[in-house]
Short mmCIF file of C-alpha atoms and ligand atoms in Angstrom, two decimals:
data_model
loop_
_atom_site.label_atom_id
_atom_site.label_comp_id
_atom_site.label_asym_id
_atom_site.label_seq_id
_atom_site.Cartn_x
_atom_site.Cartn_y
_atom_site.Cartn_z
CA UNK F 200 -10.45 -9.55 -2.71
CA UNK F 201 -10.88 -13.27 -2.07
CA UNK F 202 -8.82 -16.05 -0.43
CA UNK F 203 -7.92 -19.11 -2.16
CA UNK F 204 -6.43 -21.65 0.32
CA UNK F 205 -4.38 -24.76 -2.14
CA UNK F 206 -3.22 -28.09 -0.41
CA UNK F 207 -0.08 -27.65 -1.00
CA UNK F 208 2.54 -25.58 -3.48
CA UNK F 209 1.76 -27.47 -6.00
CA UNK F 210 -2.02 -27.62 -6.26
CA UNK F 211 -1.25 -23.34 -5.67
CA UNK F 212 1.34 -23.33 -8.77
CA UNK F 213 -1.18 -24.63 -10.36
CA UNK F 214 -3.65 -22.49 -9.66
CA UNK F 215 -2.10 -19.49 -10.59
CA UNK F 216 -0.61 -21.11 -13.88
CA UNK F 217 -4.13 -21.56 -15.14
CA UNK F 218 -5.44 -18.03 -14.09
CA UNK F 219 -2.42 -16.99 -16.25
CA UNK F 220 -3.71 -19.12 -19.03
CA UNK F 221 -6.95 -17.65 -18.63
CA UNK F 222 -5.91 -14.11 -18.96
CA UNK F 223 -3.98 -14.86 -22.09
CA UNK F 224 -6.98 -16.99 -23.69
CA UNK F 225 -9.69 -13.75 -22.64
CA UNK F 226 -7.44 -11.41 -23.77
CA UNK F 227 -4.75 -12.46 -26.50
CA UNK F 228 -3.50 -8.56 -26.78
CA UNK F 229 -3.32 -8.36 -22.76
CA UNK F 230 -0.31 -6.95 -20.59
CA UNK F 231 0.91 -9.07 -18.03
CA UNK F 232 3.26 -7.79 -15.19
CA UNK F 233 5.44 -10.39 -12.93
CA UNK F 234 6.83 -10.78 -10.30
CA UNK F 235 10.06 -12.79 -9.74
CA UNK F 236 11.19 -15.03 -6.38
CA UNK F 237 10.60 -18.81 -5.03
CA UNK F 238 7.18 -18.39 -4.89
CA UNK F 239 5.93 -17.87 -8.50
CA UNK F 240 8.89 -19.93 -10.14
CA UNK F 241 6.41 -23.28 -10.91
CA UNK F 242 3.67 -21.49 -11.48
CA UNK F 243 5.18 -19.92 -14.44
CA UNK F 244 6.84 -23.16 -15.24
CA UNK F 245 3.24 -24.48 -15.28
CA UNK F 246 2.04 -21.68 -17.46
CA UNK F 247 4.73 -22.35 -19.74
CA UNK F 248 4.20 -25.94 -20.42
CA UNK F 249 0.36 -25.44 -20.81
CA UNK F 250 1.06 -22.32 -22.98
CA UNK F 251 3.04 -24.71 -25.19
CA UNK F 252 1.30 -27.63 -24.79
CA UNK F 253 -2.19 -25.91 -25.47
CA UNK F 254 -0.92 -24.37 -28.21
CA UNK F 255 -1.86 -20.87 -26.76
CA UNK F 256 -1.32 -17.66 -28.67
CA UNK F 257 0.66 -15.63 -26.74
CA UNK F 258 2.06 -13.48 -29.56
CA UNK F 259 0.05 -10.42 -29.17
CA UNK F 260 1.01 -10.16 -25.62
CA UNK F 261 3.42 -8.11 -23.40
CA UNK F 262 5.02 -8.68 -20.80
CA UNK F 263 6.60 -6.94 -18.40
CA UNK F 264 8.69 -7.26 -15.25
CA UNK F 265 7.26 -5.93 -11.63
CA UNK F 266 10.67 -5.17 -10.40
CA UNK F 267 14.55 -5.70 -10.38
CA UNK F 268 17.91 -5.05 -8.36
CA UNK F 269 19.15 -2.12 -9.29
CA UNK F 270 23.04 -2.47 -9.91
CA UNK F 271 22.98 -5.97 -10.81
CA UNK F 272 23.45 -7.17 -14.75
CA UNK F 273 21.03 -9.29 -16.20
CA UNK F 274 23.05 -12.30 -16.81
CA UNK F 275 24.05 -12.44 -12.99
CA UNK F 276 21.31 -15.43 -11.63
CA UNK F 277 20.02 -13.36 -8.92
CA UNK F 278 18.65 -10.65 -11.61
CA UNK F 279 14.76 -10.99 -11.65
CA UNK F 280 15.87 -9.97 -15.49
CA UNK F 281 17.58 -13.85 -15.41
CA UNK F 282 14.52 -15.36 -13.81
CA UNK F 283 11.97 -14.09 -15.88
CA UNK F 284 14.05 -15.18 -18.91
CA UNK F 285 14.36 -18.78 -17.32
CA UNK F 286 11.46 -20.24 -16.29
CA UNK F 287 8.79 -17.71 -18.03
CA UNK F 288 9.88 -16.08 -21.89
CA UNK F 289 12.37 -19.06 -22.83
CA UNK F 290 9.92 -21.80 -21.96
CA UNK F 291 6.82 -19.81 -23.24
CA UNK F 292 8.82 -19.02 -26.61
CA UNK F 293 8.20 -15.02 -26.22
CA UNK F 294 9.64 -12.70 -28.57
CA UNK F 295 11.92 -10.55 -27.10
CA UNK F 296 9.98 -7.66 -29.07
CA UNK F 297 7.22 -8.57 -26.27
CA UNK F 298 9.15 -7.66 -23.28
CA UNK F 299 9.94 -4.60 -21.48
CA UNK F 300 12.19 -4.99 -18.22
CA UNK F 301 13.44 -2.17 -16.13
CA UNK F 302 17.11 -1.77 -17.16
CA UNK F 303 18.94 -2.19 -13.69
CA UNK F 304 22.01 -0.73 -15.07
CA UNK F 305 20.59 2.61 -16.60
CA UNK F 306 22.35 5.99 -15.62
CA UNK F 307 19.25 7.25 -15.03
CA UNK F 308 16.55 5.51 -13.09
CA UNK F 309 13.79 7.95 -13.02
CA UNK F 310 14.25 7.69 -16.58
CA UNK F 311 13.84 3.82 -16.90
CA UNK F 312 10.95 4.66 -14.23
CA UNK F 313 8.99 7.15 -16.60
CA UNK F 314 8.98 4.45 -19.84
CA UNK F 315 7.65 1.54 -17.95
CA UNK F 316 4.68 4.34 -16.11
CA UNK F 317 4.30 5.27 -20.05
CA UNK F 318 3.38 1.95 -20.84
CA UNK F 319 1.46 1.24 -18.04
CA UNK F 320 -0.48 4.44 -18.36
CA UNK F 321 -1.21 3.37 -22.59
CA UNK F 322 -2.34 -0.04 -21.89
CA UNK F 323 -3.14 -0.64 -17.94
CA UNK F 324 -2.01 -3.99 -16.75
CA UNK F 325 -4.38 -7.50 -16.99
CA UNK F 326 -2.70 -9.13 -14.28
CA UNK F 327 0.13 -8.86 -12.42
CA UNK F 328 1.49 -11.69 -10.00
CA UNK F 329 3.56 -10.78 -7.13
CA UNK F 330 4.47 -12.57 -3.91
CA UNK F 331 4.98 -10.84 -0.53
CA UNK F 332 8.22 -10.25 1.10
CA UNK F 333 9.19 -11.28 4.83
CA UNK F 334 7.96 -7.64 5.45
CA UNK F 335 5.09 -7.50 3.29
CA UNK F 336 6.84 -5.61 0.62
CA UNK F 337 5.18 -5.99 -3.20
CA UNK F 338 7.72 -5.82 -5.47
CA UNK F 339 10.15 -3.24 -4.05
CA UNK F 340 7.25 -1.38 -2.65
CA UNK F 341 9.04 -1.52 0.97
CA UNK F 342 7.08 -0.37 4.29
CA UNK F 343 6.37 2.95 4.22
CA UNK F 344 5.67 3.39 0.40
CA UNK F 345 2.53 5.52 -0.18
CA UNK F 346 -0.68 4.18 -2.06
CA UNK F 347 -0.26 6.56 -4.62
CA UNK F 348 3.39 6.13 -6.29
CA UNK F 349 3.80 4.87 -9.40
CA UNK F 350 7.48 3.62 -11.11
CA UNK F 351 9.89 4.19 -8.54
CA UNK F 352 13.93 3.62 -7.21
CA UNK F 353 13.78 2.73 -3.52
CA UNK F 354 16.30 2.21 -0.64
CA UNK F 355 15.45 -1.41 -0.04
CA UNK F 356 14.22 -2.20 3.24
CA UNK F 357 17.14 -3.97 5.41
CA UNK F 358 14.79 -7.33 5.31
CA UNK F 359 14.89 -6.78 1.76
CA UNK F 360 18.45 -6.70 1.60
CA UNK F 361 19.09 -9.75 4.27
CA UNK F 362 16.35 -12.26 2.71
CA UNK F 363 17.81 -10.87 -0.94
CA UNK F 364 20.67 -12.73 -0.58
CA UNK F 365 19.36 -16.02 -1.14
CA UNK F 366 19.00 -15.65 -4.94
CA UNK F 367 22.54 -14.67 -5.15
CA UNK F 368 25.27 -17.33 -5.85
CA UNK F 369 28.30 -14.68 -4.95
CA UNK F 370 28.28 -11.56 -2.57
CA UNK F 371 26.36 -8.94 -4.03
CA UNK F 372 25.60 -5.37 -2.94
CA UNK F 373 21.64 -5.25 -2.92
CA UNK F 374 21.05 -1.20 -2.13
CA UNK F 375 18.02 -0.43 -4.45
CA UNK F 376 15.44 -1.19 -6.12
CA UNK F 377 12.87 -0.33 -9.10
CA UNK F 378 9.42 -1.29 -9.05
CA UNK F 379 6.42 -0.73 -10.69
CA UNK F 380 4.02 1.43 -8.49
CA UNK F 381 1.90 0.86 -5.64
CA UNK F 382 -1.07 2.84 -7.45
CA UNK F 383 -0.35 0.70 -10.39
CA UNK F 384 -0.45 -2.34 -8.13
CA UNK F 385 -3.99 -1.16 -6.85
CA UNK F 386 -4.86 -0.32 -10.89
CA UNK F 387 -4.73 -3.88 -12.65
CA UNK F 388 -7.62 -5.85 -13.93
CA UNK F 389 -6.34 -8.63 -11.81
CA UNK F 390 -4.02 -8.97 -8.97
CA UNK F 391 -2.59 -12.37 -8.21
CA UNK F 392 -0.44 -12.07 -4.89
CA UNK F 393 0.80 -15.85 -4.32
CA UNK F 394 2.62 -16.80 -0.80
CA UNK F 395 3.29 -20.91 0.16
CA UNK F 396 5.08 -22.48 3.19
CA UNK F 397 5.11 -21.86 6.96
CA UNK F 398 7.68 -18.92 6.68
CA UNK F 399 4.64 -16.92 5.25
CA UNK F 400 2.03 -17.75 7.50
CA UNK F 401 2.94 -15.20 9.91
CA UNK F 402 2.96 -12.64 6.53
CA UNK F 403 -0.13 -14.04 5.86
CA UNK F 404 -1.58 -13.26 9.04
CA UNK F 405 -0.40 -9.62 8.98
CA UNK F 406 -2.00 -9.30 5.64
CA UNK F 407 -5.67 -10.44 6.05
CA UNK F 408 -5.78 -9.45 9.59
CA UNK F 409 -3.48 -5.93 10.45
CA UNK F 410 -4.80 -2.82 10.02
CA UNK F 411 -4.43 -1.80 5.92
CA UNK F 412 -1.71 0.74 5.61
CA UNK F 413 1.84 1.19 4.29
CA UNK F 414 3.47 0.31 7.20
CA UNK F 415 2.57 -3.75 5.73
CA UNK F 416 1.85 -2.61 2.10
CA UNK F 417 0.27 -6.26 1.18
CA UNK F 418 -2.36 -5.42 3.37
CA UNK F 419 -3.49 -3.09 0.49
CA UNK F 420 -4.70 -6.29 -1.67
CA UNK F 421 -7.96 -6.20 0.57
CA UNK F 422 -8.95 -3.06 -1.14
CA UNK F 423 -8.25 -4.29 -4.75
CA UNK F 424 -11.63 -5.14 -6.37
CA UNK F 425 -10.19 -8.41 -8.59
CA UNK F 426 -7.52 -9.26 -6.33
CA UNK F 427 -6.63 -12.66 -5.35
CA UNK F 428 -4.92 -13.97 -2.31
CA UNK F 429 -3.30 -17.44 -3.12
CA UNK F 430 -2.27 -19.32 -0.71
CA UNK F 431 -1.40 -22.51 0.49
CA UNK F 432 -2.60 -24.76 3.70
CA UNK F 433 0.78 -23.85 5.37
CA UNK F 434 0.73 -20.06 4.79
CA UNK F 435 -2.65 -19.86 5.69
CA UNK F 436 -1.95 -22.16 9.20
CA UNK F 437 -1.75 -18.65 11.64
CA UNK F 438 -5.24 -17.45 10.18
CA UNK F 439 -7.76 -17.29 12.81
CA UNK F 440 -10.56 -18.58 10.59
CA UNK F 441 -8.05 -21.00 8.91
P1 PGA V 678 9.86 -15.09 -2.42
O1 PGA V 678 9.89 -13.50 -2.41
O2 PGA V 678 8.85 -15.50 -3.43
O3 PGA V 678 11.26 -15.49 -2.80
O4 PGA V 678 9.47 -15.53 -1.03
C1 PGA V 678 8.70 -12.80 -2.27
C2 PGA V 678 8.95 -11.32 -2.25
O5 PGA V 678 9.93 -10.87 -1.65
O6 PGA V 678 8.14 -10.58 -2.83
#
């Protein structure tokens, strides 16, 4: 794994927006898995307007989405299902035929849990982005989640559930999740995990300097052989080497 300290959010976005681009470019057939939540939002903005701009080819690739709130529809704006749409596949012009999300309304979630490990499994993921919750959660993967699952539904962690609230315009119930899979996490050609502002530098701090286990599952992206720690100036301020 290797740390990237950026200026500032911006310079970060950035960053990551053109290790997107990359991917694409290197490999126009590749699968890409995201993340949703403040801190990828203008990165993928970025990616978008360079994908368009450039004139990149993104029509041979898939995309999928790392996680979403189970219960919740995706037209509600909280939905990662709504993000993803927003500032990623409208702007980037993707074919809906290029998109698999987890279906947070599906009777049965281990069922929506075994197509998305199907694809996974068929094509392995390029690169995935993800950020890192107050409680260094990736994707839904709460504290406590073992190394080795794959597509699951999970209680979500009750910082999950408080910080959740913020992408929600009305009262919500935020109970579970479904994510994509530690192991898969640990599996992709290239992890991006992205974190910005002094909120995260104490996150930060657990996650390049705790001891690596589940109890603080982004401290598993020091194992990851092509794994990427972005970060900016502000997030990085609690590192002792910073
Ligand atoms: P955030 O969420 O980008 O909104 O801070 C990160 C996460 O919970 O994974």
């Amino acid at each position: 794994m290797e740390v990237k300290i950026y200026k500032d959010y911006n310079e970060l976005s950035a960053a990551a927006a053109a290790m997107i681009i990359d991917c694409i470019k290197s490999k126009p057939e590749a699968l890409l898995c995201f993340a949703t939540g403040d801190t990828p939002r203008l990165a993928y903005q970025k990616a978008a307007e360079s994908a368009i701009g450039d004139k990149i080819d993104t029509s041979g690739c898939f995309f999928i989405g790392l996680d979403e709130w189970m219960g919740i529809p995706p037209t509600n704006t909280g939905s990662c299902h709504w993000f993803l749409h927003e500032y990623l596949f409208k702007p980037m012009d993707i074919d809906p035929t290029q998109i698999h999300l987890f279906d947070a309304l599906a009777a049965n979630g281990e069922e929506e849990c075994r197509k998305m490990n199907k694809l996974i499994a068929v094509n392995g993921i390029d690169l995935m982005v993800v950020g890192v919750g107050m409680n260094g959660h990736i994707g839904f993967n709460e504290p406590g989640t073992n190394i080795n699952s794959l597509a699951h539904v999970a209680a979500l962690d009750e910082i999950t559930r408080t910080v959740g609230r913020k992408y929600f315009e009305d009262e919500v119930t935020i109970g579970k999740g479904i994510t994509v899979g530690l192991k898969q996490v640990m599996e992709t050609g290239k992890l991006l995990m992205m974190a910005n502002g002094k909120k995260k530098a104490p996150v930060i701090k657990k996650t390049l300097e705790q001891a690596i286990g589940p109890d603080f599952p982004a401290t598993f992206i020091r194992q990851h052989k092509n794994g990427f720690l972005l970060i900016d100036e502000e997030a990085a301020s609690e590192l002792k080497t910073a």
